Coordinates of C-alpha atoms in Angstrom, one line a residue:
Chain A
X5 CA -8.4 0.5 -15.7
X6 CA -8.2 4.2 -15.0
X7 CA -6.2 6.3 -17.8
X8 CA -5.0 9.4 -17.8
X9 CA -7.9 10.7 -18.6
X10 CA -9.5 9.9 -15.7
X11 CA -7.3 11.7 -13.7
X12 CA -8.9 15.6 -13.0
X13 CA -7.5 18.9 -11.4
X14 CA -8.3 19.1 -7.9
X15 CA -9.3 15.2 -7.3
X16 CA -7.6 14.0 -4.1
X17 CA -6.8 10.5 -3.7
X18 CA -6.1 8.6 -0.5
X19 CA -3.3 6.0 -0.4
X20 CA -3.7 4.5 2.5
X21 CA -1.1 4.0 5.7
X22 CA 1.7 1.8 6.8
X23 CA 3.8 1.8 10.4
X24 CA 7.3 2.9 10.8
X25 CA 9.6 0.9 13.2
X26 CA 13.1 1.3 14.4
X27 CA 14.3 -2.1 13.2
X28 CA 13.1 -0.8 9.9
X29 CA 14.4 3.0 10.3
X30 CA 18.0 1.6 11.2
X31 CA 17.7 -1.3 8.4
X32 CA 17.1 1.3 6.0
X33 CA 19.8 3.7 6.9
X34 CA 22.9 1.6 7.2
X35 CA 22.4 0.5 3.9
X36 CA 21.5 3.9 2.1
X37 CA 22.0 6.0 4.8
X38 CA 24.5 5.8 7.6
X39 CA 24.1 9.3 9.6
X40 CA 24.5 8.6 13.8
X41 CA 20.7 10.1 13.9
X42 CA 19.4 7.1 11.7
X43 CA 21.2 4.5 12.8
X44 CA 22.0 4.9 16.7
X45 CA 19.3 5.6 19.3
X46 CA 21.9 7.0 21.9
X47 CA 23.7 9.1 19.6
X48 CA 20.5 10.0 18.2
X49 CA 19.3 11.7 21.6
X50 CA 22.4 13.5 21.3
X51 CA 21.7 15.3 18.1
X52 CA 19.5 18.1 16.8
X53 CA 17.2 16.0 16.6
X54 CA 16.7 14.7 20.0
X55 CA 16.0 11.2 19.5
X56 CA 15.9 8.4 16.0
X57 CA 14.5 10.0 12.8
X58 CA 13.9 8.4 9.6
X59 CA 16.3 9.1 6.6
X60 CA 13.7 11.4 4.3
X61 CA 14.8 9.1 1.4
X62 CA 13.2 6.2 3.5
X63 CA 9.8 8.4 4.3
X64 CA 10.0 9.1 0.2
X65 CA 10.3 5.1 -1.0
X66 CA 7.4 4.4 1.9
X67 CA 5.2 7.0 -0.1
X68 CA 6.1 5.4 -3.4
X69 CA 5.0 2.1 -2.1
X70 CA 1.9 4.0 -0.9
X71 CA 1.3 4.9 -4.2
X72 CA 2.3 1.5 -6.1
X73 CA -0.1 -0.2 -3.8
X74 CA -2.4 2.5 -4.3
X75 CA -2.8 2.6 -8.1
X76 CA -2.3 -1.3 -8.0
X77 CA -5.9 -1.1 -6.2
X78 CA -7.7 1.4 -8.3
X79 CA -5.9 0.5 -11.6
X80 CA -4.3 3.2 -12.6
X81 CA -2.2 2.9 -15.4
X82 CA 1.2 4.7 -13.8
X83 CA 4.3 4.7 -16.1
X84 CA 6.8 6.4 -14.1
X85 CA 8.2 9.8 -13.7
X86 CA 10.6 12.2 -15.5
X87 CA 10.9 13.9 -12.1
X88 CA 10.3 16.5 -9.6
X89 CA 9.9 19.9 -8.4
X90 CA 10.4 20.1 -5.1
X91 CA 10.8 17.6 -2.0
X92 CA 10.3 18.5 1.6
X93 CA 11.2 16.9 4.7
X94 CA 9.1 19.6 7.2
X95 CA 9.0 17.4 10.3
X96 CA 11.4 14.1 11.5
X97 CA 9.5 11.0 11.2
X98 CA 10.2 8.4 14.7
X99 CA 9.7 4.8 15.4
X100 CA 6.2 3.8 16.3
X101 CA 5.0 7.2 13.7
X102 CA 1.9 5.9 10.9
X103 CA 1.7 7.5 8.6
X104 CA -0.8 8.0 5.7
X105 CA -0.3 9.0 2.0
X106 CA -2.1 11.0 -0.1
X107 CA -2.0 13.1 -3.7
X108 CA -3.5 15.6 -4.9
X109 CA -3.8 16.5 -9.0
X110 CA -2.6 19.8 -9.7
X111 CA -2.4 20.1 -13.4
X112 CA -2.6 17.6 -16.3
X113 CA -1.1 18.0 -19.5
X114 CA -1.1 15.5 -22.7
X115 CA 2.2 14.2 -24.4
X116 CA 2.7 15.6 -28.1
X117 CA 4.7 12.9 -29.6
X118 CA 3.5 9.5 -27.4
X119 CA 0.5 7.9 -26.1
X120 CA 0.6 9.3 -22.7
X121 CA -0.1 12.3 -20.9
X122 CA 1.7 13.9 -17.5
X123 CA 0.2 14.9 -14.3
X124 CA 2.0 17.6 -11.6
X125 CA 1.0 15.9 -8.5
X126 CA 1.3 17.3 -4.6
X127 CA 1.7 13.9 -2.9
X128 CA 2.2 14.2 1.1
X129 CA 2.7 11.9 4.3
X130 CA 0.7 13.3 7.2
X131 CA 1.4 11.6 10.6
X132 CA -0.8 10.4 13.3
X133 CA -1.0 13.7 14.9
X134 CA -2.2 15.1 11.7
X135 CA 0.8 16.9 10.9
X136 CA 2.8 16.7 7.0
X137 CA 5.5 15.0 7.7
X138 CA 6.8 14.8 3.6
X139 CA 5.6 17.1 0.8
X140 CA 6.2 16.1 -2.4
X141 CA 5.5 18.1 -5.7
X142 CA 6.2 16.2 -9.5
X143 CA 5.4 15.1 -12.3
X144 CA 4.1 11.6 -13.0
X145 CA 3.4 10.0 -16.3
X146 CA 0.0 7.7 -17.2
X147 CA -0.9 6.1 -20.3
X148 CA -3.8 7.2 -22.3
X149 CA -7.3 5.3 -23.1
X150 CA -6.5 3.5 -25.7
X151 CA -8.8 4.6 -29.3
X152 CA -10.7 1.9 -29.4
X153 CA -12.1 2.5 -25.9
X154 CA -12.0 6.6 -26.4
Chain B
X3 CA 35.8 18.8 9.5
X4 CA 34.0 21.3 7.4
X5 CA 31.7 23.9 8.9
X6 CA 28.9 26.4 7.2
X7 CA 32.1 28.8 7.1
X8 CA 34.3 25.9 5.7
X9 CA 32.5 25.5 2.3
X10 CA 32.3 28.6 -0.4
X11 CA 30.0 29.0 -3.4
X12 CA 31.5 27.2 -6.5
X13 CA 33.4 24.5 -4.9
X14 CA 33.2 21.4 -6.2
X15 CA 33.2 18.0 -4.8
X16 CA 33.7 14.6 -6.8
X17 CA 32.5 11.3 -5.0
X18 CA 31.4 8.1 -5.0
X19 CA 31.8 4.4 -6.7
X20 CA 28.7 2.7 -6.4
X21 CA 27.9 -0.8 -8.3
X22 CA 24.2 -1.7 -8.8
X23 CA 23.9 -5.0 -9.2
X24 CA 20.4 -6.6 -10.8
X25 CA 20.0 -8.4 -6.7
X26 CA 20.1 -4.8 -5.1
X27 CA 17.6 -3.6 -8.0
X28 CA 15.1 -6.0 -7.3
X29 CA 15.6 -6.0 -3.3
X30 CA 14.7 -2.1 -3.2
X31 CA 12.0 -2.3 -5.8
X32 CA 10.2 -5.5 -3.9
X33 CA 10.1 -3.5 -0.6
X34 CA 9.7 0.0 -1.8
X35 CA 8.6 0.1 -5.9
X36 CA 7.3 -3.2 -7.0
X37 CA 6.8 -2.4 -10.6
X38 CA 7.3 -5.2 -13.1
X39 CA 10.3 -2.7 -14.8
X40 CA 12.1 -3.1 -11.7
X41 CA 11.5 -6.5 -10.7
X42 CA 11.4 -8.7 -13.5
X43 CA 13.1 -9.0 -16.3
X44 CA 11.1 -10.3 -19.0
X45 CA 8.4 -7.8 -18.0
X46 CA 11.2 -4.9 -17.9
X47 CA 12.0 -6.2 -21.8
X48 CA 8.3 -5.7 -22.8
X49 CA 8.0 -2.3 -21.6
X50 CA 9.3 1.1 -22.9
X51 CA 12.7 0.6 -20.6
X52 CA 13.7 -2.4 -22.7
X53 CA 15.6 -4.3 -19.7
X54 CA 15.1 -4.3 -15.8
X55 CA 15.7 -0.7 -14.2
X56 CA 16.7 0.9 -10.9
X57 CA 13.4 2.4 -9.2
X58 CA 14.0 6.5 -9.1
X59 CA 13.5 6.5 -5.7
X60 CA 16.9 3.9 -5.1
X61 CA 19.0 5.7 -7.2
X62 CA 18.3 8.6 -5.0
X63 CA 19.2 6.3 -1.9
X64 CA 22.2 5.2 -3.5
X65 CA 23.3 9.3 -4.0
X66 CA 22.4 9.5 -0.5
X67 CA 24.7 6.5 0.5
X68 CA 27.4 8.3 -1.2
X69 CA 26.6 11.6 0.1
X70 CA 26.9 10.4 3.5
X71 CA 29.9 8.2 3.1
X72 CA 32.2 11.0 1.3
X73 CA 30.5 14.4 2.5
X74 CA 28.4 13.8 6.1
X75 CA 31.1 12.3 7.1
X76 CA 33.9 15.1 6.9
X77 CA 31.1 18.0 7.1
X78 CA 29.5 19.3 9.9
X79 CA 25.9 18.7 8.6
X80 CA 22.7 18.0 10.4
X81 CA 20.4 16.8 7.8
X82 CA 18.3 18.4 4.8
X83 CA 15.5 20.2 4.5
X84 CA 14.6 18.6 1.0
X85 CA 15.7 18.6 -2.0
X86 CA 14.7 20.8 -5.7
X87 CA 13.8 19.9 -9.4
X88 CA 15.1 16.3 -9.4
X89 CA 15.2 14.8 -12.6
X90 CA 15.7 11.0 -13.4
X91 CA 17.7 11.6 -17.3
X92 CA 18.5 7.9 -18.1
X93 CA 17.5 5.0 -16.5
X94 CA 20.3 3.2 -13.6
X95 CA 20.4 -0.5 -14.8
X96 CA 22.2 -3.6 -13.2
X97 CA 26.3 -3.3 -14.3
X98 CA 26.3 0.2 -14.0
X99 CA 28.6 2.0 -11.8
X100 CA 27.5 5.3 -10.3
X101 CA 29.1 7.9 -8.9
X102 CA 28.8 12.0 -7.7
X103 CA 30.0 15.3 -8.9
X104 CA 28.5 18.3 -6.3
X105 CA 29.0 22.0 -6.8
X106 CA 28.1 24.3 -3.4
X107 CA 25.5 26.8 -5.2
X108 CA 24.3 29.1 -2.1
X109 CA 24.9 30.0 1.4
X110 CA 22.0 30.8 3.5
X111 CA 22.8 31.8 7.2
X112 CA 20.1 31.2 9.4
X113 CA 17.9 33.9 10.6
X114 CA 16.7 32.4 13.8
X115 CA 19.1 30.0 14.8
X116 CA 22.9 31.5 14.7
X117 CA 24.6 28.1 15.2
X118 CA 23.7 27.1 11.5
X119 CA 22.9 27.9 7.8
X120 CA 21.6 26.1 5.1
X121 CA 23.6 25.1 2.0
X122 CA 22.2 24.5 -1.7
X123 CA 24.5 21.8 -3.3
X124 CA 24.0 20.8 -7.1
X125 CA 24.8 17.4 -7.4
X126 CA 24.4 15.2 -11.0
X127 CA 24.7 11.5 -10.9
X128 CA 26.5 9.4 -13.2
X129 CA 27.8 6.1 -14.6
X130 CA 31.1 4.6 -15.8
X131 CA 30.7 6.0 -19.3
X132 CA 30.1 9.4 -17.8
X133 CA 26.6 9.9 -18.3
X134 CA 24.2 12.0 -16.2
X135 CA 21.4 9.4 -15.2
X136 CA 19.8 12.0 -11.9
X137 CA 20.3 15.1 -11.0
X138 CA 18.9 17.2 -8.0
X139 CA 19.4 20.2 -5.6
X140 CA 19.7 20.0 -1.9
X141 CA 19.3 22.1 0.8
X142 CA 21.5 21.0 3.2
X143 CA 21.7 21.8 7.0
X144 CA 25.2 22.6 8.0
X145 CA 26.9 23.9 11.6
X146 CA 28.7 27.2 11.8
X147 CA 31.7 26.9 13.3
X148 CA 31.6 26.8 17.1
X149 CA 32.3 30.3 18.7
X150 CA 35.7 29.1 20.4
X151 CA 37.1 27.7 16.8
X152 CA 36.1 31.0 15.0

């Protein structure tokens, strides 16, 4: 099990990738977010945005899953997160798009009062043409080693 | 409908009845979150939530289905750049019943493209009882008023 003191300013860690169809892109967005550009192809083309984009609340639940799976794998002891700084959606995210996680520890700071300790994290989505998609800067909480294993 | 010109610093805009139900909780969470606090709800009693929980990330899509339902809907926006310092306060659990209170903070008229402006909206979530459970700041893409209108 990694704690949060294993966790180190400046270490990057990969969280692997996942797919993004339309079925799942138009799934998403009637239920949390019906806006034409998310939900209809043809009125899609006919927007800003020139064809179907993802809602940027669906890219953000496909990074946490990134990052579930993620500390699932490398058993890290994730307790949540009081929340964030900043969220940025910098470019659309289509059907067909793949897009990989990753995170990046920016500062780590221990809890006074309970046996855990925070992390500021910069966790993006980069797409298959290399470019950001989602940028992502918070705070994430980790339990500490316990004593005994100190 | 309600263009960039439309809206003005300071107004307010209360929205929203949404009832999370322990089925919807667990349906996000198992495709986007699949923590044991939000799946399970003997695991959710044995950890530091006490009870099974919303994911963050949901209760975010449920401000956005609210969003779009009572304010995409009548205003001539295009999207979001992202959103600022989002915090998760209390934690969404099955029964409760959410809804939106949004203030319009700043207007930002765009530099480069004179058909829009971006709009910082302050929005807090909260239940039946009244209680802030998320809060954020968005930055929200809105159309000036068409030249012919103005």
């Amino acid at each position: 099990v990694k704690y949060w003191e294993d966790l180190e300013v400046g270490q990057t860690i990969a969280l692997g990738s996942c797919a993004v169809s339309e079925t799942e892109i138009v799934a998403f967005a009637r239920k949390y977010d019906p806006q034409p550009f998310h939900t209809d192809p043809e009125a899609a083309r006919q927007s800003l945005y020139g064809g179907l984009i993802a809602s940027g609340w669906h890219t953000c639940a496909l990074l946490m899953r990134l990052g579930v799976e993620a500390n699932r794998r490398e058993g890290i002891a994730a307790t949540g997160s009081p929340g964030l700084d900043s969220c940025r959606w910098l470019k659309p995210v289509r059907p067909g798009d793949v897009l990989a996680g990753r995170t990046e520890i920016l500062e780590t700071w221990p809890s006074r009062s309970k046996p855990i300790g925070f992390v500021r994290r910069r966790s993006e989505m980069v797409n298959q043409h290399g470019e950001v998609v989602l940028q992502i800067v918070g705070i994430t909480m980790y339990r500490r080693r316990p004593a005994a294993a100190a | 409908v309600k263009y960039f010109e439309d809206v003005q610093v300071g107004d307010v805009m209360r929205f929203g009845r949404y009832e999370v139900t322990r089925e919807e909780i667990v349906e996000y969470a198992r495709q986007f979150d699949p923590q044991p606090f939000h799946l399970d709800e003997e695991a959710a009693g044995a950890s530091l939530f006490g009870g099974l929980v919303a994911s963050g990330w949901h209760t975010g899509a449920m401000f956005m289905r609210m969003t779009a339902d009572h304010v995409a809907a009548i205003h001539a926006t295009s999207g979001a750049l992202g959103f600022d310092d989002l915090k998760w306060i209390r934690p969404v659990r099955p029964g409760d019943v959410l809804s939106v209170e949004s203030v319009i903070r700043e207007k930002i008229p765009s530099r480069s493209r004179p058909d829009r402006g971006l709009v910082r909206i302050e929005s807090r979530v909260h239940d039946q009882r009244g209680e802030d459970k998320m809060s954020l700041v968005t930055l929200v893409i809105y159309r000036r008023r068409p030249e012919a209108a103005r």
